[in-house]
Amino acid sequence: MYTQVNPNKEHAAQSSDKQRSHQDTRGSVSSFTDQRSEAIQMKQLQNSADNSLKSNKIAQLQGWGQSKPIQFVTYGPETVRTVTMTRAGGVTNSFEECTKNSVEYAQGEKKLSTGTDTDSPAKWDGWLKNQANTNNATQLHVVNQRWGGKGGKAEKNIVPGSPSLNGHHKGPEGKFDECFGGDDKALMNCKYECTATPAYGTDVDVKSADALYADPTVSVTITKNGTPTTHPVAAGGGVKFKSA
């Protein structure tokens, strides 16, 4: 038995295949063009110093099928100062302390994993103690390690204070944790700013006697979607510079 082929039908099928192939090719070119355009915009974005522009463009680019958000988290800049302590006989020791730092996330960005723990012992080991006991003053992260805050002696994010001050600081830190979902991504545009104002100057004279000072005055400002809220941090038991 022979099957009769309809030449008109076969021609139509071939024409349809060619049309689909042409459409697929156009789709590939269009996809390549979109990717190229996106890459160019990303390069321009990386060179931009405008954080608000970055946030807006991140949202746009995520809408183009990004599998994960592009990180433009702003950490710092840190404000630091050096404190020098002098004992009898001209013996000195110095340490660097942070008096201001911040971290800012755009909605959808993931928590930084670059935070570090404190070094032990502290740079003020044996010189600066808690008033309540004989332990060294606590090393307080100005920006918490959970959000990328550094903890090393030379990493410009540590200020000395009492253990109780450190405990009080956990209150506003918990408020900022609320900015992140279970996947550790920011639920909104959010910023954490912390200032620490020490009660002592940059030169501390303990040549003849110990010197007692209150804890640094710590204040936190949390900004969510452009709305700032200030959180004062209650002082703790204070610190003591040792003369010997």
Short mmCIF file of C-alpha atoms in Angstrom, two decimals:
data_model
loop_
_atom_site.label_atom_id
_atom_site.label_comp_id
_atom_site.label_asym_id
_atom_site.label_seq_id
_atom_site.Cartn_x
_atom_site.Cartn_y
_atom_site.Cartn_z
CA MET A 1 0.00 0.00 0.00
CA TYR A 2 1.34 3.44 -0.86
CA THR A 3 0.79 6.63 1.14
CA GLN A 4 0.16 9.69 -0.90
CA VAL A 5 2.06 12.74 0.25
CA ASN A 6 0.37 16.10 0.07
CA PRO A 7 3.13 18.43 -1.22
CA ASN A 8 1.27 21.53 -0.05
CA LYS A 9 1.04 20.19 3.51
CA GLU A 10 4.72 19.22 3.53
CA HIS A 11 5.70 22.68 2.28
CA ALA A 12 3.62 24.28 5.01
CA ALA A 13 5.29 22.15 7.70
CA GLN A 14 8.76 23.07 6.43
CA SER A 15 7.80 26.73 6.36
CA SER A 16 6.51 26.48 9.95
CA ASP A 17 9.77 24.82 11.09
CA LYS A 18 11.82 27.58 9.48
CA GLN A 19 9.65 30.22 11.14
CA ARG A 20 10.09 28.61 14.58
CA SER A 21 13.86 28.36 14.00
CA HIS A 22 13.97 32.02 13.06
CA GLN A 23 12.00 32.94 16.20
CA ASP A 24 14.34 30.84 18.39
CA THR A 25 17.35 32.60 16.86
CA ARG A 26 15.79 35.99 17.50
CA GLY A 27 15.08 34.91 21.08
CA SER A 28 18.72 33.90 21.60
CA VAL A 29 19.98 37.19 20.16
CA SER A 30 17.51 39.12 22.32
CA SER A 31 18.60 37.17 25.41
CA PHE A 32 22.27 37.83 24.63
CA THR A 33 21.54 41.53 24.10
CA ASP A 34 19.68 41.72 27.45
CA GLN A 35 22.60 40.03 29.23
CA ARG A 36 25.11 42.36 27.58
CA SER A 37 23.02 45.40 28.52
CA GLU A 38 22.70 44.11 32.08
CA ALA A 39 26.47 43.58 32.36
CA ILE A 40 27.12 47.15 31.16
CA GLN A 41 24.64 48.55 33.68
CA MET A 42 26.17 46.48 36.45
CA LYS A 43 29.64 47.87 35.63
CA GLN A 44 28.27 51.40 35.72
CA LEU A 45 26.54 50.62 39.00
CA GLN A 46 29.73 49.32 40.61
CA ASN A 47 31.46 52.60 39.75
CA SER A 48 28.67 54.68 41.25
CA ALA A 49 29.07 56.24 44.71
CA ASP A 50 25.35 56.97 45.02
CA ASN A 51 23.92 54.45 47.49
CA SER A 52 20.33 55.35 46.68
CA LEU A 53 21.01 54.71 42.98
CA LYS A 54 22.53 51.37 43.88
CA SER A 55 19.48 50.36 45.89
CA ASN A 56 17.10 51.29 43.07
CA LYS A 57 19.14 49.51 40.42
CA ILE A 58 19.47 46.40 42.55
CA ALA A 59 15.71 46.13 42.68
CA GLN A 60 15.48 46.53 38.91
CA LEU A 61 18.17 44.00 38.15
CA GLN A 62 16.65 41.45 40.51
CA GLY A 63 13.50 41.73 38.44
CA TRP A 64 15.47 40.58 35.39
CA GLY A 65 15.84 37.08 36.76
CA GLN A 66 18.86 37.35 39.04
CA SER A 67 19.17 34.11 41.00
CA LYS A 68 20.42 36.00 44.07
CA PRO A 69 20.76 39.66 45.06
CA ILE A 70 23.93 41.53 44.19
CA GLN A 71 25.68 42.65 47.38
CA PHE A 72 26.27 46.38 47.73
CA VAL A 73 26.23 46.38 51.54
CA THR A 74 27.84 49.54 52.91
CA TYR A 75 30.06 48.89 55.94
CA GLY A 76 31.61 51.92 57.62
CA PRO A 77 33.42 54.20 57.30
CA GLU A 78 34.71 53.75 60.83
CA THR A 79 35.72 56.64 63.09
CA VAL A 80 38.59 55.74 65.44
CA ARG A 81 41.01 57.38 67.83
CA THR A 82 44.13 56.31 69.72
CA VAL A 83 44.27 56.42 73.53
CA THR A 84 47.64 56.52 75.31
CA MET A 85 47.98 55.56 78.99
CA THR A 86 51.01 56.62 81.02
CA ARG A 87 52.23 55.08 84.28
CA ALA A 88 55.00 56.07 86.70
CA GLY A 89 58.44 56.08 85.14
CA GLY A 90 57.02 57.06 81.75
CA VAL A 91 55.79 53.55 80.93
CA THR A 92 53.10 53.81 78.25
CA ASN A 93 50.62 51.67 76.38
CA SER A 94 48.23 52.65 73.60
CA PHE A 95 45.12 51.20 72.05
CA GLU A 96 42.80 52.15 69.21
CA GLU A 97 39.08 52.45 69.86
CA CYS A 98 36.11 52.94 67.55
CA THR A 99 33.76 55.85 68.28
CA LYS A 100 31.40 55.44 65.30
CA ASN A 101 30.54 52.80 62.72
CA SER A 102 27.59 51.71 60.60
CA VAL A 103 26.31 49.06 58.22
CA GLU A 104 23.59 49.46 55.58
CA TYR A 105 21.64 46.86 53.60
CA ALA A 106 19.29 47.16 50.65
CA GLN A 107 16.16 45.04 50.62
CA GLY A 108 16.97 41.47 49.57
CA GLU A 109 20.66 41.59 50.47
CA LYS A 110 22.05 38.79 52.61
CA LYS A 111 23.83 39.35 55.92
CA LEU A 112 27.58 39.69 55.53
CA SER A 113 29.54 36.64 56.67
CA THR A 114 32.77 38.63 57.07
CA GLY A 115 32.35 39.56 60.75
CA THR A 116 35.13 38.54 63.11
CA ASP A 117 35.41 37.74 66.81
CA THR A 118 37.48 39.75 69.27
CA ASP A 119 41.18 39.10 69.79
CA SER A 120 42.34 37.87 73.18
CA PRO A 121 43.81 39.43 75.19
CA ALA A 122 42.63 42.97 74.50
CA LYS A 123 45.17 45.63 73.56
CA TRP A 124 44.51 47.25 76.96
CA ASP A 125 45.25 44.00 78.81
CA GLY A 126 46.32 44.78 82.39
CA TRP A 127 45.76 48.51 81.94
CA LEU A 128 42.00 49.00 81.58
CA LYS A 129 39.68 46.99 83.84
CA ASN A 130 36.03 46.76 84.78
CA GLN A 131 35.22 48.74 87.91
CA ALA A 132 33.14 45.84 89.22
CA ASN A 133 35.95 43.25 89.15
CA THR A 134 39.55 42.67 88.19
CA ASN A 135 38.82 41.54 84.63
CA ASN A 136 39.93 43.48 81.59
CA ALA A 137 37.35 45.89 80.21
CA THR A 138 35.04 44.18 77.72
CA GLN A 139 35.70 44.54 74.00
CA LEU A 140 32.42 45.80 72.51
CA HIS A 141 31.65 45.49 68.81
CA VAL A 142 30.29 48.85 67.64
CA VAL A 143 28.71 47.02 64.67
CA ASN A 144 27.77 43.48 65.63
CA GLN A 145 29.68 40.54 64.19
CA ARG A 146 26.38 39.09 62.92
CA TRP A 147 26.13 41.87 60.31
CA GLY A 148 29.79 41.95 59.30
CA GLY A 149 31.32 43.84 62.25
CA LYS A 150 35.04 43.27 62.81
CA GLY A 151 36.54 42.31 66.18
CA GLY A 152 40.32 42.35 65.81
CA LYS A 153 42.60 44.79 67.61
CA ALA A 154 43.42 46.59 64.35
CA GLU A 155 40.01 46.23 62.68
CA LYS A 156 38.60 49.56 63.88
CA ASN A 157 35.27 48.39 65.33
CA ILE A 158 35.98 47.81 69.05
CA VAL A 159 35.47 50.10 72.05
CA PRO A 160 36.12 49.20 75.72
CA GLY A 161 33.30 49.13 78.26
CA SER A 162 31.79 47.17 81.12
CA PRO A 163 30.02 43.80 80.72
CA SER A 164 26.74 45.46 81.75
CA LEU A 165 27.08 48.06 78.97
CA ASN A 166 27.66 45.24 76.53
CA GLY A 167 24.45 43.62 77.78
CA HIS A 168 22.44 46.83 77.39
CA HIS A 169 23.72 47.20 73.82
CA LYS A 170 22.02 43.91 72.91
CA GLY A 171 18.60 45.61 73.09
CA PRO A 172 18.91 47.79 69.96
CA GLU A 173 20.98 45.10 68.28
CA GLY A 174 17.96 42.82 68.59
CA LYS A 175 15.83 45.51 66.94
CA PHE A 176 18.11 45.51 63.93
CA ASP A 177 18.00 41.71 63.73
CA GLU A 178 14.28 42.14 63.02
CA CYS A 179 15.21 43.67 59.65
CA PHE A 180 16.19 40.21 58.37
CA GLY A 181 14.09 37.19 57.47
CA GLY A 182 14.76 33.53 58.17
CA ASP A 183 16.94 33.35 55.06
CA ASP A 184 19.15 36.14 56.49
CA LYS A 185 18.07 38.53 53.73
CA ALA A 186 17.03 42.11 54.47
CA LEU A 187 13.27 42.53 54.47
CA MET A 188 13.62 46.25 53.70
CA ASN A 189 16.26 48.93 53.20
CA CYS A 190 17.87 49.24 56.62
CA LYS A 191 20.85 50.91 58.29
CA TYR A 192 22.47 50.52 61.72
CA GLU A 193 24.56 53.41 63.07
CA CYS A 194 26.28 53.34 66.45
CA THR A 195 28.26 56.05 68.21
CA ALA A 196 30.33 55.54 71.36
CA THR A 197 31.58 58.64 73.18
CA PRO A 198 34.21 57.77 75.83
CA ALA A 199 34.28 59.69 79.13
CA TYR A 200 38.10 59.98 79.05
CA GLY A 201 40.45 61.79 76.71
CA THR A 202 43.11 60.44 74.40
CA ASP A 203 45.84 60.81 77.09
CA VAL A 204 45.17 59.12 80.41
CA ASP A 205 47.57 59.82 83.29
CA VAL A 206 47.80 57.01 85.84
CA LYS A 207 51.31 57.75 87.11
CA SER A 208 50.20 58.11 90.72
CA ALA A 209 46.76 56.49 91.07
CA ASP A 210 44.07 54.51 89.30
CA ALA A 211 41.59 56.53 87.21
CA LEU A 212 37.89 55.66 87.24
CA TYR A 213 35.58 56.59 84.36
CA ALA A 214 32.00 55.96 83.36
CA ASP A 215 31.27 53.74 80.39
CA PRO A 216 31.22 55.39 76.98
CA THR A 217 27.89 56.95 76.05
CA VAL A 218 26.45 54.68 73.37
CA SER A 219 23.62 55.65 71.03
CA VAL A 220 22.15 53.63 68.16
CA THR A 221 20.11 54.86 65.20
CA ILE A 222 18.23 52.29 63.13
CA THR A 223 16.79 53.46 59.80
CA LYS A 224 14.13 51.37 58.07
CA ASN A 225 12.98 52.43 54.60
CA GLY A 226 14.22 55.97 55.24
CA THR A 227 12.69 56.38 58.72
CA PRO A 228 15.30 56.69 61.53
CA THR A 229 14.70 55.69 65.15
CA THR A 230 17.20 56.47 67.93
CA HIS A 231 17.87 53.97 70.71
CA PRO A 232 19.93 55.27 73.68
CA VAL A 233 21.90 52.55 75.45
CA ALA A 234 21.97 52.58 79.26
CA ALA A 235 25.42 52.83 80.82
CA GLY A 236 26.93 50.04 82.84
CA GLY A 237 29.38 49.75 85.72
CA GLY A 238 32.21 51.82 84.26
CA VAL A 239 35.92 51.20 83.68
CA LYS A 240 39.13 51.69 85.61
CA PHE A 241 42.61 52.58 84.32
CA LYS A 242 45.22 50.90 86.47
CA SER A 243 48.33 52.66 87.71
CA ALA A 244 50.17 49.38 88.22
#
